[in-house]
GROMACS .gro file of C-alpha atoms in nm:
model
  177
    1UNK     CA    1   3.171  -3.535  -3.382
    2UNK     CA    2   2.769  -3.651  -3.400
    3UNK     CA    3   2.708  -3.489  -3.073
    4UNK     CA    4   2.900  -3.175  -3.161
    5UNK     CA    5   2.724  -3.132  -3.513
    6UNK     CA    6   2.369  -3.220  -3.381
    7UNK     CA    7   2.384  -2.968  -3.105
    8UNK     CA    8   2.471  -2.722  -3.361
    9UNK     CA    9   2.177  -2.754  -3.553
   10UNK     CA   10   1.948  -2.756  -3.223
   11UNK     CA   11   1.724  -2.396  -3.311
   12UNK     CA   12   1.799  -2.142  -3.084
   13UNK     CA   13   1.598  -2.053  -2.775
   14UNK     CA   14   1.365  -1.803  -2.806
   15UNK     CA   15   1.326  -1.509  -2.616
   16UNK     CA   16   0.973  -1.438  -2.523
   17UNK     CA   17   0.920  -1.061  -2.449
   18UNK     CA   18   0.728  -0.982  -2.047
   19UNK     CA   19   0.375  -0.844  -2.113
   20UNK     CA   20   0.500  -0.487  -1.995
   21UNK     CA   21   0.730  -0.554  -2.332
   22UNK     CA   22   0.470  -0.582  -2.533
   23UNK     CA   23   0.326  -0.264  -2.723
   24UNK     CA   24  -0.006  -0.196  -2.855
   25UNK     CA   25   0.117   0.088  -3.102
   26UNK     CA   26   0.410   0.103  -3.333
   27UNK     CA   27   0.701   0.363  -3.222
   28UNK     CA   28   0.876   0.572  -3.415
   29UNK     CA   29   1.226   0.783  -3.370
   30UNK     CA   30   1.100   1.120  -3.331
   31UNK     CA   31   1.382   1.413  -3.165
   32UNK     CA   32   1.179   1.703  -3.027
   33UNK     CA   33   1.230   1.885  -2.684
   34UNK     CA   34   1.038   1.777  -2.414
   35UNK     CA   35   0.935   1.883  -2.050
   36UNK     CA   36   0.812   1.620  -1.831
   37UNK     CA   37   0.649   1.792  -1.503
   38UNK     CA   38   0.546   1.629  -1.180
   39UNK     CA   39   0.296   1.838  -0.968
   40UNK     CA   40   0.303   1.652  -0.598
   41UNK     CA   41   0.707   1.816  -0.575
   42UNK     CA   42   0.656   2.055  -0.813
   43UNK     CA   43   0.948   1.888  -1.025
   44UNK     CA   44   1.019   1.993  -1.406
   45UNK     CA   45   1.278   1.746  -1.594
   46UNK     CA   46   1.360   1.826  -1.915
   47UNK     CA   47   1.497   1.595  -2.196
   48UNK     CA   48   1.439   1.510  -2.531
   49UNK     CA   49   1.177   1.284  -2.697
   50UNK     CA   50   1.370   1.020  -2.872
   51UNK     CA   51   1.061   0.780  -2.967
   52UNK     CA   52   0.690   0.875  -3.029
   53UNK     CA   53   0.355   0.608  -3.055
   54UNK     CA   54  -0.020   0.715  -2.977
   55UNK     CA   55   0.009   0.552  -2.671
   56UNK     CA   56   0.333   0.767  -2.509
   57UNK     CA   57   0.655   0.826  -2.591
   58UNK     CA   58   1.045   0.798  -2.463
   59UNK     CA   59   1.220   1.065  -2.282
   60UNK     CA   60   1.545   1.081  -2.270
   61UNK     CA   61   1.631   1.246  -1.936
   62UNK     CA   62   1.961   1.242  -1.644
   63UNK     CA   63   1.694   1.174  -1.365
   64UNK     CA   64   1.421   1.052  -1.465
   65UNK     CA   65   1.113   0.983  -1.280
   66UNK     CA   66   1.035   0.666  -1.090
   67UNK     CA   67   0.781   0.403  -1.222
   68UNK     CA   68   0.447   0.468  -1.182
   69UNK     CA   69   0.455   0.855  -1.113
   70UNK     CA   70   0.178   1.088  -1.246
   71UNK     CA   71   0.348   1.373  -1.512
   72UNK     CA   72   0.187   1.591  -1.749
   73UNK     CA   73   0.411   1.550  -2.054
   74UNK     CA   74   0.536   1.891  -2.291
   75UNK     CA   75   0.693   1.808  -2.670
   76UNK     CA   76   0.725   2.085  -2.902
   77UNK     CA   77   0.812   2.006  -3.259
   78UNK     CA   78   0.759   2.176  -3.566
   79UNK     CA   79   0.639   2.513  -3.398
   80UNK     CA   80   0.319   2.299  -3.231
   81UNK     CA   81   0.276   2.168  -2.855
   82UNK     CA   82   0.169   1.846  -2.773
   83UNK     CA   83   0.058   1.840  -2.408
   84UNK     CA   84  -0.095   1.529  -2.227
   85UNK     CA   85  -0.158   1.344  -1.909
   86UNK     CA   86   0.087   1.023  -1.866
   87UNK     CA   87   0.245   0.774  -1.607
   88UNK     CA   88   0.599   0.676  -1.604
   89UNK     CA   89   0.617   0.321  -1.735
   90UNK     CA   90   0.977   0.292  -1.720
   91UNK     CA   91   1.267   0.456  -1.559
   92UNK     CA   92   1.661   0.422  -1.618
   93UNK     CA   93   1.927   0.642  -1.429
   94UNK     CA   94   2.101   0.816  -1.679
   95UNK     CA   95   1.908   0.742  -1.957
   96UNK     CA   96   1.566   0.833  -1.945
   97UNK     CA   97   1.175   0.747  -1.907
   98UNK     CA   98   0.879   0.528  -2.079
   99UNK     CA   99   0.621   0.718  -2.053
  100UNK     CA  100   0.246   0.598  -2.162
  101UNK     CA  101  -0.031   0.884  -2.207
  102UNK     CA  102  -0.346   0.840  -1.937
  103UNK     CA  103  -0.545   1.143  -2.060
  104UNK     CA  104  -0.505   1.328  -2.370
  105UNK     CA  105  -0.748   1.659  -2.524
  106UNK     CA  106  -0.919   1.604  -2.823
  107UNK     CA  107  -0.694   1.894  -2.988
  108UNK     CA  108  -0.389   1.732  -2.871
  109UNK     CA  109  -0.470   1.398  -3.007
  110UNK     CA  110  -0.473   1.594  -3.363
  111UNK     CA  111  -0.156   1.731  -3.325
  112UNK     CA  112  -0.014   1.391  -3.206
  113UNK     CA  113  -0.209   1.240  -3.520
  114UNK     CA  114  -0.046   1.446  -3.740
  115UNK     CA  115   0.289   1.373  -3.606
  116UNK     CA  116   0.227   1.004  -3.603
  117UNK     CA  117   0.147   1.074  -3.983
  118UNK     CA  118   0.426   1.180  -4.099
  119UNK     CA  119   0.648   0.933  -3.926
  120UNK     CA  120   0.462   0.652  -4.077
  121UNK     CA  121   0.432   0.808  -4.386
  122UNK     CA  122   0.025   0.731  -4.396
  123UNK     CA  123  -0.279   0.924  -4.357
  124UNK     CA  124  -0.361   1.056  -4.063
  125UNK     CA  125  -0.630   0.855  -3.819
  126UNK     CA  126  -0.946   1.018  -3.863
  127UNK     CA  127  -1.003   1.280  -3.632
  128UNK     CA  128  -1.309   1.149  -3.345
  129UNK     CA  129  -1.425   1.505  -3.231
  130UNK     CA  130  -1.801   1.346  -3.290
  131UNK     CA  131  -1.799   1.103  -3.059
  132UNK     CA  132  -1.549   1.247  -2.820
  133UNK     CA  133  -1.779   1.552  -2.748
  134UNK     CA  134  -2.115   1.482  -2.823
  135UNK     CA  135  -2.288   1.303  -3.154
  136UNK     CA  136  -2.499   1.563  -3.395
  137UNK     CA  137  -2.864   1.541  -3.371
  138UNK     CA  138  -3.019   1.464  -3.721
  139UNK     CA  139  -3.211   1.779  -3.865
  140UNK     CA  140  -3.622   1.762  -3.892
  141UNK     CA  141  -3.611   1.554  -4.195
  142UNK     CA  142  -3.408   1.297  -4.017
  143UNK     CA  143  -3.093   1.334  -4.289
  144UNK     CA  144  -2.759   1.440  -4.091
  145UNK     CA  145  -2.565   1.390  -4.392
  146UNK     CA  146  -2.512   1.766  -4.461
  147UNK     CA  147  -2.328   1.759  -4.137
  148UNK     CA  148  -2.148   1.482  -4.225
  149UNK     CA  149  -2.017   1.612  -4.505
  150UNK     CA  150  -1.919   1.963  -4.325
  151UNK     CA  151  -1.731   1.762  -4.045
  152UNK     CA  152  -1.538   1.581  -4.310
  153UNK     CA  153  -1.468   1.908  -4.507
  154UNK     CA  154  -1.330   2.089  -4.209
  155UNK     CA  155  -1.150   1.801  -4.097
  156UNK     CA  156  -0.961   1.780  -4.443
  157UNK     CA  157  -0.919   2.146  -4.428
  158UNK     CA  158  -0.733   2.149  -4.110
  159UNK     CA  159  -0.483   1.840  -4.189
  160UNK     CA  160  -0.414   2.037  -4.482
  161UNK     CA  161  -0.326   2.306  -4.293
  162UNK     CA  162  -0.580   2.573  -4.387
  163UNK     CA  163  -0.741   2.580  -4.105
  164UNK     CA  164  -0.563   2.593  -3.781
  165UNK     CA  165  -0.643   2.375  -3.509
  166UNK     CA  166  -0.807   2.635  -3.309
  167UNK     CA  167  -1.004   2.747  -3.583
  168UNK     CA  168  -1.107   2.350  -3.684
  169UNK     CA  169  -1.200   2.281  -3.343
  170UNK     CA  170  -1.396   2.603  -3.272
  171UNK     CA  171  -1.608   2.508  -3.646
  172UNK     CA  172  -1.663   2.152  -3.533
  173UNK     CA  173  -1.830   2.250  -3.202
  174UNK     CA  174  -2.047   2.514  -3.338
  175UNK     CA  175  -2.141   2.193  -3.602
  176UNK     CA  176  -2.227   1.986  -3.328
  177UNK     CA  177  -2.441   2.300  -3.148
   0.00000   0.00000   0.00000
């Protein structure tokens, strides 16, 4: 009976997750349609996102791509289109495919900001158009804070919604100009 009880209360072993496991952004159940293309065959699978982070997203798909294939990646939710660059990360038969974004446009990382947003329920990330394109030059008197202040306006405006992203986008770069 010793033996029996003090194996019982030996802790359990612990399972340690493989470094491909391990995620750098939090994922959240997101259902939106999706298109995952491949251009070397000229192959189009389509599916349905069941998972969304900032770093990629699950596919669920009947043939899925193999590991380590080169897509550009199609979800459309909520009347907007999220398009990026990606690599298959993981691939089941029958079930679907990891896949982690390689290369995504400044306009597409807002709409996958917003998205990310609401799922968490927090504000979205701020918006990096600045550094992503080119950093304003400070006017004559050395103060850039006016254009501060109008990148931060428009920025609100269009998470808000009163601006669209084209029209955002197309006021930041004449900003930077």
């Amino acid at each position: 009976w010793r033996i029996m009880r003090d194996e019982a209360k030996k802790p359990s072993a612990t399972v340690e997750l493989r470094p491909e496991e391990r995620r750098k952004h939090a994922r959240y159940p997101f259902s939106a349609a999706a298109e995952v293309f491949e251009p070397q065959s000229n192959t189009r699978v389509t599916g349905r996102c069941s998972d969304l982070a900032r770093g990629g997203c699950f596919i669920d798909a009947m043939s899925p791509f193999p590991v380590g294939t080169s897509v550009a990646i199609f979800i459309s939710f909520d009347q907007k289109k999220f398009e990026a660059k990606g690599r298959v990360v993981y691939s089941q038969s029958g079930m679907g495919m990891g896949l982690e974004f390689t290369s995504v446009g400044p306009d597409q990382r807002w709409i996958l900001e917003q998205w990310i947003s609401e799922l968490s329920g927090q504000p979205p990330a701020k918006l990096k158009v600045i550094e992503t394109e080119r950093a304003p030059e400070p006017d004559a008197s050395g103060n850039d804070e006016p254009r501060y202040v109008l990148n931060e306006l428009i920025i609100t405006l269009m998470r808000k919604g009163v601006l669209t992203d084209k029209e955002g986008k197309t006021l930041l770069l004449k900003l930077m100009s």
